[in-house]
Tab-separated table of C-alpha atoms in Angstrom:
chain	number	residue	atom	x	y	z
H	830	THR	CA	41.679	18.076	-114.642
H	831	ASP	CA	39.831	20.150	-113.933
H	832	VAL	CA	37.319	18.899	-115.530
H	833	GLN	CA	36.888	15.431	-113.876
H	834	GLU	CA	36.926	17.220	-110.462
H	835	THR	CA	34.299	19.369	-111.427
H	836	ILE	CA	32.496	16.380	-112.371
H	837	GLY	CA	33.604	13.660	-109.354
H	838	ALA	CA	32.379	16.898	-107.143
H	839	HIS	CA	28.764	17.171	-108.355
H	840	PRO	CA	26.827	14.020	-108.491
H	841	ASN	CA	23.635	13.845	-109.364
H	842	GLU	CA	23.213	17.704	-110.340
H	843	ALA	CA	23.032	18.986	-113.801
H	844	ILE	CA	26.748	20.966	-115.108
H	845	ALA	CA	26.138	22.751	-118.253
H	846	LEU	CA	29.194	21.665	-120.875
H	847	ARG	CA	30.579	23.460	-123.436
H	848	TYR	CA	33.102	22.066	-126.111
H	849	ARG	CA	34.292	22.513	-129.204
H	850	ARG	CA	33.815	20.452	-132.371
H	851	GLY	CA	35.234	21.386	-135.953
H	852	GLY	CA	35.939	24.482	-135.077
H	853	GLU	CA	32.456	25.330	-133.882
H	854	GLU	CA	31.307	25.360	-130.421
H	855	HIS	CA	28.433	23.404	-128.591
H	856	SER	CA	27.434	22.669	-124.869
H	857	ALA	CA	25.296	20.018	-123.158
H	858	MET	CA	23.688	19.434	-119.940
H	859	LEU	CA	25.022	16.607	-117.848
H	860	THR	CA	24.337	15.073	-114.850
H	861	PRO	CA	27.157	13.277	-112.955
H	862	GLU	CA	25.605	9.509	-111.650
H	863	PHE	CA	26.533	8.684	-108.280
H	864	SER	CA	29.654	6.075	-108.415
H	865	ALA	CA	29.486	3.948	-104.625
H	866	GLN	CA	32.744	2.382	-106.355
H	867	GLU	CA	34.397	5.482	-107.377
H	868	ASN	CA	33.339	6.939	-104.653
H	869	ARG	CA	32.360	9.958	-106.770
H	870	GLY	CA	30.245	10.925	-109.785
H	871	LEU	CA	30.730	9.850	-113.386
H	872	VAL	CA	29.375	11.062	-116.483
H	873	GLY	CA	30.444	7.774	-118.856
H	874	ILE	CA	33.191	9.842	-120.510
H	875	ALA	CA	36.928	9.576	-120.231
H	876	LEU	CA	39.533	12.742	-121.922
H	877	ALA	CA	42.694	11.927	-122.581
H	878	THR	CA	45.763	13.221	-124.457
H	879	ALA	CA	45.713	11.489	-128.011
H	880	THR	CA	49.454	11.286	-129.262
H	881	PHE	CA	50.597	9.542	-132.509
H	882	LEU	CA	53.695	7.243	-132.222
H	883	LYS	CA	56.214	6.636	-135.100
H	884	TYR	CA	58.034	3.674	-135.264
H	885	PRO	CA	60.936	2.349	-137.758
H	886	PHE	CA	59.067	0.119	-140.185
H	887	PHE	CA	60.475	-3.431	-138.855
H	888	SER	CA	59.864	-1.956	-134.923
H	889	ALA	CA	56.275	-0.689	-136.317
H	890	ILE	CA	55.076	-4.328	-138.109
H	891	GLY	CA	55.967	-5.936	-134.435
H	892	HIS	CA	54.142	-3.359	-132.507
H	893	GLY	CA	50.914	-3.713	-134.920
H	894	LEU	CA	50.959	-7.593	-134.140
H	895	VAL	CA	51.237	-7.334	-130.546
H	896	MET	CA	48.252	-4.273	-130.723
H	897	THR	CA	46.292	-6.922	-133.148
H	898	ALA	CA	46.873	-9.450	-130.534
H	899	LYS	CA	45.576	-7.252	-127.816
H	900	MET	CA	42.552	-5.997	-129.845
H	901	THR	CA	41.718	-9.643	-130.834
H	902	TRP	CA	41.915	-10.642	-126.974
H	903	LEU	CA	39.729	-7.512	-126.372
H	904	THR	CA	37.288	-8.308	-128.925
H	905	LEU	CA	36.953	-12.165	-127.532
H	906	THR	CA	36.170	-11.167	-124.298
H	907	SER	CA	33.699	-8.696	-125.373
H	908	PHE	CA	31.792	-11.207	-126.812
H	909	GLY	CA	31.841	-13.512	-123.958
H	910	GLU	CA	30.807	-10.565	-121.821
H	911	LEU	CA	27.779	-9.681	-124.422
H	912	PHE	CA	26.578	-13.289	-124.851
H	913	LYS	CA	27.052	-13.705	-120.560
H	914	ASN	CA	24.880	-10.468	-119.996
H	915	ILE	CA	22.395	-12.039	-122.369
H	916	PHE	CA	21.965	-14.989	-121.500
H	917	ALA	CA	21.309	-13.852	-117.684
H	918	GLY	CA	18.743	-11.973	-119.362
H	919	ASP	CA	20.616	-8.416	-119.336
H	920	ARG	CA	19.089	-7.263	-123.244
H	921	SER	CA	19.864	-3.600	-122.551
H	922	LEU	CA	23.646	-4.631	-124.435
H	923	LEU	CA	21.475	-5.614	-127.513
H	924	GLY	CA	21.694	-1.506	-127.847
H	925	ALA	CA	25.622	-1.750	-128.109
H	926	VAL	CA	25.924	-3.525	-130.899
H	927	SER	CA	25.643	-2.306	-134.333
H	928	GLY	CA	25.200	-3.486	-138.333
H	929	PRO	CA	25.640	-1.639	-141.387
H	930	VAL	CA	23.474	0.941	-140.848
H	931	GLY	CA	25.256	1.574	-137.793
H	932	LEU	CA	28.846	1.010	-138.758
H	933	VAL	CA	27.975	3.583	-141.909
H	934	GLY	CA	27.312	6.138	-139.259
H	935	LEU	CA	30.913	4.976	-137.362
H	936	VAL	CA	32.735	5.296	-140.181
H	937	GLY	CA	31.357	8.316	-140.947
H	938	GLN	CA	32.510	9.737	-137.586
H	939	ALA	CA	36.135	8.281	-137.476
H	940	SER	CA	36.153	9.883	-140.603
H	941	GLN	CA	36.396	13.046	-138.781
H	942	PHE	CA	39.653	12.583	-136.749
H	943	GLY	CA	41.388	11.399	-139.799
H	944	LEU	CA	42.949	8.309	-141.997
H	945	ALA	CA	44.370	6.930	-138.578
H	946	SER	CA	41.102	6.623	-137.280
H	947	LEU	CA	39.121	5.140	-140.115
H	948	LEU	CA	42.351	2.416	-140.580
H	949	PHE	CA	42.009	1.866	-137.150
H	950	LEU	CA	38.125	1.117	-137.252
H	951	ALA	CA	38.826	-0.973	-140.096
H	952	ALA	CA	40.936	-3.513	-138.728
H	953	LEU	CA	38.897	-3.257	-135.293
H	954	ILE	CA	36.035	-3.855	-137.862
H	955	SER	CA	37.714	-7.019	-139.730
H	956	ILE	CA	39.083	-8.454	-136.003
H	957	ASN	CA	34.853	-8.582	-135.433
H	958	LEU	CA	34.443	-10.075	-138.849
H	959	SER	CA	36.692	-12.920	-138.372
H	960	ILE	CA	35.497	-13.560	-135.094
H	961	ILE	CA	32.263	-13.864	-135.764
H	962	ASN	CA	32.771	-15.957	-138.745
H	963	LEU	CA	34.919	-18.087	-136.401
H	964	VAL	CA	32.082	-19.390	-134.197
H	965	PRO	CA	30.950	-22.842	-134.805
H	966	PHE	CA	27.438	-21.611	-135.518
H	967	PRO	CA	26.418	-23.530	-138.743
H	968	ALA	CA	26.549	-21.705	-142.526
H	969	LEU	CA	29.830	-20.207	-141.101
H	970	ASP	CA	33.362	-21.155	-141.512
H	971	GLY	CA	32.932	-21.807	-137.410
H	972	GLY	CA	29.905	-24.558	-138.531
H	973	ARG	CA	31.650	-25.901	-141.126
H	974	LEU	CA	34.871	-26.513	-138.797
H	975	LEU	CA	32.768	-27.785	-135.973
H	976	PHE	CA	30.932	-30.618	-138.838
H	977	LEU	CA	34.748	-31.141	-139.603
H	978	ILE	CA	35.825	-32.084	-135.950
H	979	ILE	CA	32.768	-34.518	-135.013
H	980	GLU	CA	32.972	-36.013	-138.514
H	981	LYS	CA	37.270	-36.945	-137.607
H	982	ILE	CA	35.780	-37.861	-134.348
H	983	LYS	CA	33.383	-40.076	-135.762
H	984	GLY	CA	35.227	-41.572	-138.417
H	985	SER	CA	32.423	-41.154	-141.122
H	986	PRO	CA	30.698	-37.621	-142.843
H	987	ILE	CA	28.188	-35.876	-141.387
H	988	PRO	CA	25.404	-37.192	-144.184
H	989	ARG	CA	24.648	-34.244	-146.272
H	990	ARG	CA	21.247	-33.976	-145.780
H	991	ILE	CA	21.185	-32.916	-142.234
H	992	ALA	CA	24.507	-30.710	-143.014
H	993	ASN	CA	22.373	-29.010	-145.665
H	994	ILE	CA	19.454	-28.801	-143.549
H	995	ALA	CA	21.835	-27.386	-140.677
H	996	ASN	CA	23.689	-25.166	-142.765
H	997	GLY	CA	19.703	-23.699	-144.159
H	998	VAL	CA	18.586	-23.644	-140.685
H	999	GLY	CA	21.589	-21.234	-139.598
H	1000	PHE	CA	21.179	-19.071	-142.808
H	1001	ALA	CA	17.873	-18.548	-142.099
H	1002	LEU	CA	18.676	-17.405	-138.319
H	1003	LEU	CA	21.837	-15.518	-139.503
H	1004	VAL	CA	19.100	-13.500	-141.854
H	1005	LEU	CA	16.887	-13.165	-139.060
H	1006	LEU	CA	19.133	-11.617	-136.369
H	1007	MET	CA	20.947	-9.422	-139.820
H	1008	VAL	CA	17.404	-7.862	-140.013
H	1009	LEU	CA	16.749	-7.725	-136.192
H	1010	VAL	CA	19.934	-5.861	-136.177
H	1011	THR	CA	19.560	-3.644	-139.126
H	1012	ALA	CA	16.022	-2.621	-137.345
H	1013	ASN	CA	17.594	-1.667	-134.451
H	1014	ASP	CA	20.038	0.607	-136.248
H	1015	ILE	CA	17.215	2.354	-138.492
H	1016	VAL	CA	15.422	3.011	-134.809
H	1017	LYS	CA	19.430	4.670	-133.105
H	1018	LEU	CA	19.264	6.851	-136.169
């Protein structure tokens, strides 16, 4: 509460912050930005107490399913916001996207917080990959599903040549996207 009140009371002023990580003391200078919506200074961090809840086995399965559903919904809405902002011309969010190189760094950070954080990150990555794979884009499972729906509606198969060309172009675009995301990850290092 003291940290939040100090940050909130000093918008646009440099504040010295000392913190402990891994047994070592560090320091940083922060300059809270004034938020008209919150009517106070903000630095983009949230302080919270981490707790681990233990449930009986069968109850834990139910809670895990509920958490998975919530994380899937948040991931879907986040992807929606990302694409909406990209198509609106806001390219700054592309810096928040990470590929394999960025994920290695995230795994390293999560491992510092213990096995529970590492397992949570693994679950989040799995949810992200499953959603991306279902995007109706050629060369992904979602693209194949789209082709099947089109074939069902029109009553005849899509010509193999057209499907192969679409999948080839889709695959080439995915490889290009992967190269760009990896380059972005390397630049962020």
